[in-house]
Amino acid sequence: VEFGLDTFLPITGDAAGQPVSGDQVIRNAVEEAVLAESVGIDSFNIGEHYRTEFMDSANHVVLAAIAGRTERIRLGTAVSVLSTQDPVRLYTDFATLDAVSDGRAQLIVGRGSLTDSFPLFGFDLADYEELFEEKLDLFTRLLREQPVTWSGRFRPALEEQFVSPPIPAGHIPTWVGVGGSPNSVVRAARYELPLMLAIIGGRPERFAPYVELYKRALEQFGKPQLPIGLHSLGFVAETDEAAMATQWPYYKEQFEWAAQERGWRPPTYEHFLAEVGHGSMYVGSPETVAQRIASVIRALGLSRFDLLYAVGRVPHEQRLATIELYGREVIPRVRELLAEADRAVAVGVG
Amino acid sequence: MRLGIIGAGKLGTTLARRAIAAGYDVAISGSGRAEDIALTVDVLAPGARAVTTEEAVRHADIVVLAVPTHRFRELTPDLFAGKVLVDAMNYWQPVDGDDDELAGAPDGTSVVVQDRFGSARVVKSLNQLGYHELDELGRPAGAPDRVAVGAAGDDPDAVRAAMRLVDRLGFDPVDAGPLANGVALEPDGSPFAVTYEADELRELLARRAERSSSSALTEWPAAQRSSTATGSPQSRCRSSTGPPRSSSHRSPHCMSAASAGNRSAPFSVSR
């Protein structure tokens, strides 16, 4: 199992609660990634948004800076909004990142749950499905079979086109991010791409039918079985109490904004408790968080777990502390729990 | 009872699964060929039949419309002639894009849907809760923690049919009045995405009706509906503006901002 960290480069607060400047947030993210490597985390993945609270609009530039400061950690996105990207440009950016990082680039591509990029880049939300399908088609071809001859609705056709730089076979592992649309699950299987479930609310076990759908779809399309990953939210501190006390106010603030924008109900503390107890917030001491992660990995048969760490404007220092605990304590403990469970199964007591 | 579901996404497949469990004969369609959704239906709603949209309508005594809101106009206007059509869609600009007709509909989007499908008997219902709440919160009639779901429509027989569907899916149906009252069940209407018990929901809708008749009719909903960017959404959980909740109320279900409503895949915490 691979363990990643995901971030959207949120505008954080400083010690006095004042917002940190956007450029500083970006430099802080590089430091967070450097720490992530030093504590043994497998990957560092950055989102793609176009709004004032997130500084991740050019994630490949940040990832390239991280590449220059690290040697081992994989560098990816969570997620790239492929629907409003030019697949050729996305390819060149990440093939180049793959080169400068010596083969460490990876991607999660998705349709985007926030739709800010559609008007910004001149796309019509009415084409939401078609855009993603067409761009995924071109992007996977660029990854797999250059030169490419291709035509579609949304960009000029390509005729026997080579796009540089070339990448070695199998490089830039590309996952499809899915939030619950069955059609997207089937599409990931059809393109023979691994599946990344984004579960940010409710019990993760309710996604088990989607795992089943993905496996059956791969089978039906005659493809080999592929890895399944999970992206969820969390925060780790020395004790459960400290983790809850630190995360809750920021979580509340973040979801209140979301509630205003979307017509959702604002979050309550009971809601937060339920999410932490058995939902999609992995918040607590290293032991608590490790137990929950190990449990969901087993329940859904996961090969990858990405933690979107520290929801909201949690200050940089506490983000670093979470990364340190996740790498040094949570991940080794999850591996231990999974190994114990495997041994138990092997001797017939599991 | 034969149920047709138009839309095989999160909401459509969830409703199909619950309806099968409730004993319905279910036919469900996606935007394309039946075989494109056959596997999805087989895994997520075993027992339901994957068919074309025309077949789903022909099959059904009652039809649920569960397509992405910005795509309902792709369906032909006379498709649902004479049928009870339960509109389970919600319009959210951030997801559906700008749609002046839906955004500006003073009496809610289901009135626009009725205008589009003039020969259908439209009832607004099943739009209030998130898809996994519809999946998980269904309870037998009489259960103390049964959640209420409103139904608004102009044809009394159609409303009754929709309410029977709601009931059999495991929710307490509440008659929300004429279709134009459906606006109260939409995002920014206070019962949206909240699990009320039937009496609470009735009281809430009655109070809203009083307000509407005693003040300038257009003012209240317009103010509510324009609150997207700047307005203050009412506190909907244990709301100070809503009715008091009984102590048995299931607060853990009064949750999941991330899952509220029947729309779209949350990858981002800020949706």
XYZ file of C-alpha atoms in Angstrom:
621
model
C 0.000 0.000 0.000
C 1.236 3.484 -0.898
C 0.611 6.432 1.387
C 0.318 9.930 0.002
C -0.411 13.442 1.139
C -2.760 15.704 -0.790
C -3.051 19.468 -0.511
C -4.794 22.295 -2.341
C -2.323 24.850 -0.921
C -4.978 26.595 1.155
C -4.399 30.093 2.423
C -3.425 29.333 6.005
C -3.559 31.489 9.098
C -0.480 32.761 10.903
C 0.016 32.629 14.679
C -2.273 35.637 15.076
C -4.927 34.116 12.821
C -4.166 36.500 9.960
C -4.070 35.048 6.445
C -0.623 34.184 5.136
C 0.189 35.665 1.730
C -0.325 33.419 -1.293
C 3.330 33.377 -2.340
C 4.358 32.362 1.176
C 1.771 29.575 1.144
C 3.378 28.220 -2.016
C 6.878 28.279 -0.497
C 5.514 26.659 2.674
C 4.070 23.844 0.571
C 7.537 23.105 -0.797
C 8.810 22.836 2.783
C 5.909 20.556 3.684
C 6.784 18.258 0.776
C 10.463 18.189 1.742
C 9.455 17.157 5.258
C 7.056 14.549 3.801
C 9.936 12.877 1.998
C 12.173 12.943 5.061
C 9.558 11.110 7.155
C 9.012 8.400 4.551
C 5.746 9.391 2.844
C 5.377 7.880 -0.620
C 3.817 10.745 -2.560
C 2.931 14.434 -2.419
C -0.017 15.501 -4.567
C -1.382 18.964 -5.288
C -4.886 19.961 -6.379
C -5.927 22.379 -9.110
C -8.318 25.189 -8.261
C -9.010 28.700 -9.448
C -10.233 30.585 -6.431
C -8.905 32.889 -3.783
C -8.513 30.355 -0.994
C -6.302 27.868 -2.863
C -2.842 28.547 -4.350
C -2.602 25.380 -6.440
C -3.538 26.700 -9.893
C -0.103 25.853 -11.386
C 0.610 22.685 -9.469
C 3.273 21.447 -11.892
C 5.480 24.460 -11.111
C 5.293 23.779 -7.379
C 5.945 20.091 -7.981
C 9.017 20.940 -10.063
C 10.373 23.051 -7.220
C 9.788 20.139 -4.859
C 11.515 17.815 -7.318
C 14.664 19.927 -6.999
C 14.659 19.543 -3.211
C 13.816 15.830 -2.960
C 15.027 12.509 -4.327
C 12.496 9.798 -3.712
C 8.952 11.026 -3.061
C 6.475 10.723 -5.958
C 5.035 14.028 -7.179
C 1.479 14.187 -8.383
C -1.842 15.963 -8.621
C -5.096 15.534 -6.709
C -6.744 16.192 -9.048
C -5.896 17.716 -12.407
C -9.063 19.138 -13.917
C -8.564 17.437 -17.250
C -11.915 18.667 -18.576
C -10.596 22.215 -18.926
C -6.947 21.419 -19.674
C -5.407 20.937 -23.055
C -4.242 17.306 -22.871
C -1.187 18.161 -24.976
C -0.121 20.864 -22.521
C -0.847 18.638 -19.530
C 1.313 15.985 -21.158
C 4.224 18.362 -21.788
C 4.081 19.744 -18.235
C 4.107 16.348 -16.586
C 6.477 14.639 -18.996
C 8.895 17.447 -18.169
C 8.233 17.063 -14.448
C 8.854 13.359 -14.865
C 12.213 14.141 -16.465
C 13.435 16.666 -13.892
C 12.298 14.421 -11.026
C 13.864 11.326 -12.573
C 10.595 9.471 -13.115
C 8.563 10.561 -10.115
C 5.584 12.290 -11.805
C 2.066 10.935 -11.354
C -1.439 12.252 -11.915
C -5.001 11.914 -10.807
C -7.288 13.302 -13.496
C -10.909 14.187 -12.958
C -13.820 16.224 -14.187
C -13.439 18.685 -11.353
C -15.963 19.044 -8.596
C -15.577 22.783 -8.483
C -16.413 24.231 -11.828
C -14.574 27.570 -11.659
C -12.236 26.549 -14.459
C -15.061 26.197 -16.994
C -15.970 29.869 -17.390
C -12.368 30.905 -16.739
C -11.053 29.004 -19.726
C -14.114 29.405 -21.910
C -15.685 25.973 -21.578
C -19.382 25.244 -21.355
C -20.617 23.214 -18.393
C -23.139 21.673 -20.753
C -20.185 19.765 -22.226
C -19.095 18.448 -18.810
C -19.248 14.767 -19.763
C -18.085 15.067 -23.337
C -15.094 17.258 -22.451
C -13.731 14.761 -19.982
C -14.280 11.768 -22.224
C -12.591 13.371 -25.206
C -9.652 14.744 -23.259
C -9.085 11.498 -21.406
C -9.009 9.724 -24.748
C -6.337 12.055 -26.130
C -4.316 12.149 -22.918
C -4.087 8.374 -22.568
C -3.008 8.131 -26.199
C -0.251 10.676 -25.647
C 0.932 8.618 -22.674
C 0.782 5.300 -24.461
C 1.286 5.460 -28.205
C 3.107 8.309 -29.848
C 2.934 9.443 -32.586
C -0.736 10.227 -32.147
C -3.359 10.645 -34.816
C -6.508 11.956 -33.236
C -9.473 14.226 -33.803
C -12.196 15.555 -31.543
C -14.614 18.394 -30.912
C -12.696 20.541 -28.501
C -9.201 20.963 -29.915
C -7.462 20.785 -33.297
C -6.818 17.321 -34.684
C -3.393 15.688 -34.447
C -1.833 13.890 -37.408
C 1.089 11.557 -36.731
C 2.067 13.975 -33.977
C 5.035 13.471 -31.662
C 4.872 15.528 -28.480
C 8.119 16.031 -26.548
C 9.560 15.108 -24.216
C 9.020 11.390 -24.647
C 8.520 9.317 -21.500
C 9.603 5.758 -20.798
C 6.833 3.184 -20.997
C 4.689 3.045 -17.892
C 5.757 6.459 -16.646
C 3.357 9.064 -15.280
C 0.934 6.653 -13.662
C -2.452 8.293 -14.186
C -5.392 7.584 -11.927
C -8.986 8.634 -12.498
C -10.520 10.521 -9.590
C -14.158 9.582 -8.962
C -16.563 11.036 -6.442
C -19.469 8.684 -6.812
C -20.564 8.741 -10.432
C -20.975 5.146 -11.617
C -20.344 6.241 -15.173
C -16.931 7.594 -14.156
C -16.057 4.290 -12.502
C -16.857 2.397 -15.675
C -14.951 4.940 -17.745
C -11.790 4.468 -15.642
C -12.020 0.744 -16.314
C -12.623 1.291 -20.013
C -9.418 3.358 -20.271
C -7.550 0.816 -18.143
C -6.615 3.427 -15.552
C -6.438 2.892 -11.787
C -9.310 4.261 -9.729
C -9.000 6.947 -7.059
C -12.114 7.284 -4.913
C -12.594 10.716 -3.413
C -14.654 10.269 -0.280
C -14.979 13.408 1.793
C -18.150 12.678 3.718
C -20.051 9.743 5.104
C -19.056 6.158 5.703
C -16.373 4.952 3.290
C -17.850 1.446 3.266
C -20.757 2.728 1.217
C -18.323 2.879 -1.722
C -17.841 -0.891 -1.696
C -20.372 -1.333 -4.550
C -18.296 1.067 -6.661
C -15.216 -1.062 -6.028
C -17.220 -4.069 -7.165
C -18.447 -2.169 -10.239
C -14.866 -1.213 -11.142
C -13.608 -4.783 -10.831
C -16.473 -6.187 -12.863
C -16.059 -3.500 -15.516
C -12.335 -4.286 -15.893
C -13.274 -7.923 -16.261
C -15.941 -7.176 -18.841
C -13.538 -5.040 -20.887
C -10.910 -7.789 -20.742
C -8.471 -5.646 -18.743
C -6.267 -6.768 -15.883
C -7.322 -5.846 -12.343
C -5.865 -2.465 -11.342
C -5.148 -0.628 -8.096
C -7.829 1.266 -6.200
C -6.991 4.250 -4.019
C -8.815 6.520 -1.614
C -8.535 10.245 -0.976
C -9.976 11.432 2.345
C -9.455 14.201 4.858
C -7.609 14.215 8.145
C -5.434 15.716 10.819
C -3.052 14.059 13.252
C -1.840 15.360 16.618
C -0.268 13.824 19.711
C -3.645 13.033 21.272
C -7.218 12.619 20.025
C -8.276 15.618 22.080
C -5.583 17.870 20.649
C -6.344 16.775 17.095
C -10.071 17.388 17.495
C -9.620 20.717 19.248
C -7.250 22.006 16.580
C -9.072 20.751 13.496
C -12.687 21.482 14.409
C -12.695 25.322 14.187
C -10.967 25.252 10.801
C -13.199 22.482 9.541
C -16.247 24.442 10.656
C -15.055 27.587 8.936
C -14.256 25.735 5.712
C -17.567 23.921 5.502
C -19.508 27.040 6.430
C -18.100 28.660 3.316
C -19.055 25.607 1.311
C -22.530 25.665 2.825
C -23.029 29.276 1.838
C -21.916 28.664 -1.678
C -23.795 25.449 -2.245
C -26.946 25.782 -0.230
C -25.758 23.017 2.071
C -26.439 22.826 5.738
C -23.609 24.297 7.797
C -21.585 21.763 9.751
C -22.361 20.975 13.353
C -19.995 19.560 15.934
C -22.106 16.384 15.944
C -21.585 16.084 12.238
C -17.842 16.493 12.770
C -17.874 13.832 15.513
C -19.721 11.426 13.262
C -17.276 12.019 10.417
C -14.341 11.479 12.763
C -15.932 8.432 14.370
C -16.910 6.447 11.302
C -17.003 8.816 8.338
C -14.365 10.372 6.138
C -12.388 12.535 8.562
C -9.270 10.743 9.795
C -8.623 12.894 12.839
C -6.909 11.942 16.077
C -3.781 10.520 17.625
C -1.474 8.429 15.423
C -2.973 5.232 16.853
C -6.578 6.322 16.243
C -5.884 7.469 12.706
C -3.828 4.353 11.918
C -6.628 2.081 13.102
C -9.182 3.841 10.922
C -6.935 3.896 7.850
C -6.049 0.219 8.226
C -9.702 -0.592 8.584
C -10.775 1.233 5.416
C -7.853 -0.212 3.443
C -9.049 -3.687 4.336
C -12.742 -2.927 3.810
C -12.277 -1.573 0.285
C -9.150 -3.514 -0.754
C -7.078 -0.377 -1.329
C -3.564 -0.078 -2.756
C -3.215 3.619 -2.068
C -4.369 5.987 0.646
C -4.011 9.754 0.271
C -4.629 12.039 3.209
C -5.747 15.563 2.457
C -4.128 16.913 5.580
C -5.345 19.763 7.752
C -8.655 20.979 6.325
C -9.021 24.753 6.178
C -6.676 27.473 7.326
C -4.705 25.354 9.828
C -1.327 27.114 10.267
C 1.808 25.869 8.525
C 3.430 24.739 11.812
C 0.518 22.423 12.595
C 0.468 21.164 9.037
C 4.135 20.235 9.457
C 3.379 18.508 12.756
C 0.646 16.441 11.094
C 2.978 15.444 8.253
C 5.634 14.372 10.749
C 3.219 12.210 12.745
C 1.615 10.752 9.619
C 5.006 9.733 8.225
C 6.800 8.642 11.387
C 3.959 7.037 13.318
C 0.714 6.558 11.392
C 2.077 4.907 8.254
C 4.384 2.418 10.028
C 1.521 1.557 12.368
C -0.929 1.009 9.483
C 1.589 -1.293 7.807
C 1.916 -3.188 11.072
C -1.861 -3.497 11.461
C -2.259 -4.722 7.897
C 0.502 -7.274 8.355
C -1.116 -8.498 11.577
C -4.441 -8.807 9.817
C -2.821 -10.720 6.954
C -1.170 -13.114 9.414
C -4.465 -13.613 11.184
C -6.138 -14.443 7.883
C -3.260 -16.770 6.970
C -3.698 -18.826 10.130
C -7.449 -18.813 9.811
C -8.459 -16.591 12.698
C -9.260 -13.474 10.693
C -45.942 -1.253 -9.221
C -43.800 -0.343 -12.175
C -41.259 2.432 -11.708
C -39.234 4.108 -14.446
C -36.066 6.004 -13.558
C -34.521 8.399 -16.052
C -30.854 8.804 -15.175
C -28.428 6.101 -14.052
C -26.063 8.246 -12.011
C -25.626 8.330 -8.257
C -29.226 9.290 -7.591
C -30.858 7.105 -10.238
C -29.019 3.933 -9.257
C -29.626 4.595 -5.558
C -33.354 5.051 -6.097
C -33.434 1.952 -8.271
C -31.785 -0.123 -5.550
C -34.165 1.143 -2.878
C -37.187 0.669 -5.120
C -36.225 -2.914 -5.894
C -35.946 -3.550 -2.171
C -39.416 -2.033 -1.774
C -40.858 -4.449 -4.297
C -41.083 -2.255 -7.384
C -40.560 -3.520 -10.882
C -37.855 -1.047 -11.954
C -36.644 -0.013 -15.395
C -33.822 2.533 -15.557
C -32.209 4.417 -18.418
C -29.099 6.503 -19.022
C -28.462 9.038 -21.741
C -27.451 6.415 -24.286
C -27.892 2.789 -25.105
C -29.246 0.339 -22.574
C -26.114 -1.811 -22.758
C -23.958 1.142 -21.717
C -25.480 1.062 -18.243
C -26.229 -2.661 -18.032
C -23.229 -3.511 -15.862
C -23.718 -0.478 -13.621
C -27.330 -1.406 -13.040
C -26.447 -5.052 -12.514
C -23.915 -4.196 -9.797
C -25.510 -1.176 -8.134
C -29.188 -2.040 -8.478
C -29.489 -5.769 -9.106
C -32.976 -6.663 -10.210
C -33.599 -3.423 -12.073
C -33.673 -3.553 -15.866
C -31.398 -1.324 -17.937
C -33.438 0.023 -20.850
C -33.695 3.033 -23.156
C -35.416 6.155 -21.900
C -38.449 5.512 -24.107
C -38.759 2.000 -22.718
C -38.397 3.208 -19.146
C -41.278 5.630 -19.667
C -43.442 3.091 -21.481
C -42.802 0.558 -18.726
C -43.790 2.797 -15.887
C -46.811 3.819 -13.874
C -44.635 6.483 -12.314
C -41.386 7.997 -13.591
C -38.573 9.631 -11.628
C -36.496 12.253 -13.418
C -32.926 12.017 -12.095
C -30.746 13.417 -14.877
C -28.190 16.229 -14.475
C -30.362 19.339 -14.269
C -28.637 21.120 -17.113
C -29.568 18.251 -19.427
C -33.315 17.780 -18.895
C -34.083 19.818 -22.020
C -32.448 17.094 -24.102
C -35.560 14.986 -23.469
C -38.425 15.471 -25.893
C -41.371 17.520 -24.552
C -44.073 14.899 -25.085
C -41.998 12.010 -23.719
C -43.931 11.765 -20.454
C -47.445 12.397 -21.784
C -49.969 11.497 -19.084
C -47.356 10.046 -16.744
C -46.715 10.977 -13.156
C -43.248 12.530 -13.357
C -41.376 12.916 -10.073
C -38.798 15.664 -10.535
C -35.894 14.793 -8.214
C -33.465 17.295 -9.718
C -31.911 20.357 -8.138
C -30.424 23.323 -9.930
C -27.096 24.510 -8.560
C -25.390 27.155 -10.602
C -21.856 26.074 -9.596
C -22.564 22.639 -11.012
C -25.102 23.237 -13.756
C -23.762 26.512 -15.052
C -25.761 29.660 -15.701
C -29.346 28.948 -16.627
C -31.446 32.077 -16.564
C -34.737 30.227 -16.786
C -33.985 27.959 -13.811
C -32.195 30.614 -11.773
C -35.011 33.085 -12.286
C -37.904 30.719 -11.669
C -39.757 32.364 -8.764
C -41.768 29.242 -7.967
C -38.946 26.778 -8.304
C -37.378 24.728 -11.035
C -40.094 22.084 -11.167
C -42.472 24.671 -12.630
C -39.972 25.047 -15.461
C -39.862 21.279 -15.807
C -43.673 21.187 -15.957
C -43.615 23.883 -18.656
C -41.170 21.820 -20.634
C -43.142 18.589 -20.295
C -46.618 20.075 -20.546
C -48.420 16.761 -20.870
C -46.721 15.203 -17.830
C -48.136 15.380 -14.300
C -45.088 16.766 -12.519
C -44.510 16.334 -8.796
C -41.458 17.728 -7.089
C -40.084 15.209 -4.604
C -37.050 13.114 -3.614
C -34.795 16.118 -4.301
C -34.401 17.125 -0.685
C -31.926 14.561 0.585
C -28.525 13.432 -0.599
C -28.335 10.216 -2.515
C -26.676 8.276 0.238
C -29.216 9.531 2.729
C -31.922 8.160 0.460
C -29.910 4.954 0.519
C -29.375 4.714 4.246
C -32.199 6.498 6.033
C -35.218 4.610 4.729
C -37.273 3.068 7.561
C -40.489 1.076 7.740
C -43.685 3.029 8.313
C -44.130 3.887 11.948
C -40.424 3.775 12.803
C -39.671 6.492 15.349
C -36.732 7.840 13.376
C -38.408 7.921 9.982
C -37.427 10.943 7.909
C -39.926 13.121 6.027
C -39.808 13.864 2.309
C -42.059 16.516 0.771
C -44.019 16.227 -2.456
C -45.401 19.258 -4.296
C -47.630 19.088 -7.363
C -50.777 20.430 -8.991
C -52.413 17.108 -9.853
C -53.766 15.559 -6.628
C -53.699 12.010 -7.984
C -50.114 12.462 -9.127
C -49.115 13.834 -5.733
C -50.755 10.866 -4.043
C -48.870 8.494 -6.332
C -45.583 10.226 -5.583
C -46.335 10.084 -1.868
C -46.970 6.345 -2.096
C -43.571 5.983 -3.759
C -41.897 8.049 -1.029
C -43.614 5.951 1.622
C -42.588 2.660 0.079
C -39.004 3.896 -0.244
C -39.014 4.289 3.531
C -39.798 7.952 4.139
C -42.765 9.805 5.582
C -44.425 11.581 2.664
C -45.558 15.133 3.327
C -47.939 16.928 0.984
C -46.171 20.198 0.256
C -49.043 21.709 -1.716
C -49.075 22.937 -5.315
C -46.064 22.637 -7.577
C -45.170 26.280 -7.049
C -44.577 25.457 -3.379
C -41.786 23.182 -4.501
C -39.413 26.102 -4.233
C -39.461 25.528 -0.469
C -37.886 22.100 -0.989
C -34.970 23.413 -3.055
C -31.450 24.450 -2.058
C -31.853 27.589 0.063
C -35.295 26.449 1.114
C -35.020 25.511 4.758
C -36.029 21.823 4.529
C -33.364 21.172 1.903
C -30.779 18.626 2.971
C -32.159 18.334 6.482
C -33.707 15.268 7.952
C -36.966 16.385 9.505
C -39.668 14.287 10.958
C -43.039 14.548 9.235
C -44.679 16.894 11.734
C -41.687 19.169 11.712
C -41.669 19.371 7.952
C -45.423 20.036 7.818
C -45.064 22.807 10.353
C -42.151 24.321 8.480
C -44.031 24.312 5.185
C -47.176 25.692 6.802
C -45.226 28.526 8.356
C -43.649 29.320 5.052
C -47.042 29.361 3.384
C -48.308 31.828 6.002
C -45.348 34.068 5.426
C -45.872 33.935 1.696
C -49.512 34.900 1.896
C -48.976 37.645 4.441
C -46.080 39.385 2.719
C -45.272 40.352 -0.823
C -45.323 36.963 -2.431
C -42.244 37.373 -4.564
C -40.007 38.871 -1.951
C -39.329 35.992 0.354
C -38.350 33.341 -2.130
C -36.368 35.772 -4.239
C -34.302 36.812 -1.253
C -33.757 33.205 -0.304
C -32.758 32.125 -3.712
C -30.198 34.824 -4.303
C -28.235 34.026 -1.184
C -25.597 31.969 -2.982
C -22.702 34.345 -2.691
C -23.499 36.682 0.128
C -26.613 35.590 1.930
C -26.643 33.806 5.203
C -28.040 30.339 4.834
C -30.238 29.506 7.744
C -28.702 27.258 10.263
C -30.390 24.121 9.071
C -29.233 21.659 11.621
C -30.935 22.310 14.920
C -31.923 25.439 13.208
C -32.918 28.462 15.186
C -35.333 29.343 12.412
C -36.713 25.856 12.021
C -39.005 24.016 14.369
C -37.621 22.524 17.547
C -36.299 19.029 17.163
C -37.276 16.153 19.304
C -34.607 14.694 21.524
C -34.736 11.474 19.569
C -33.601 13.249 16.491
C -30.727 11.574 14.749
C -28.092 14.211 14.806
C -25.478 12.093 13.043
C -27.768 12.220 10.049
C -27.967 15.928 10.321
C -24.541 15.942 8.815
C -22.475 15.374 5.767
C -22.236 18.754 4.182
C -20.172 16.922 1.637
C -23.004 14.663 0.666
C -25.983 16.936 0.839
C -28.130 17.112 -2.207
C -28.242 14.873 -5.158
C -25.493 16.498 -7.043
C -22.050 15.746 -8.103
C -18.897 14.163 -6.901
C -17.101 15.852 -4.096
C -13.384 15.864 -4.531
C -12.815 19.202 -2.969
C -13.577 20.230 0.567
C -14.721 23.610 -0.585
C -17.526 22.567 -2.832
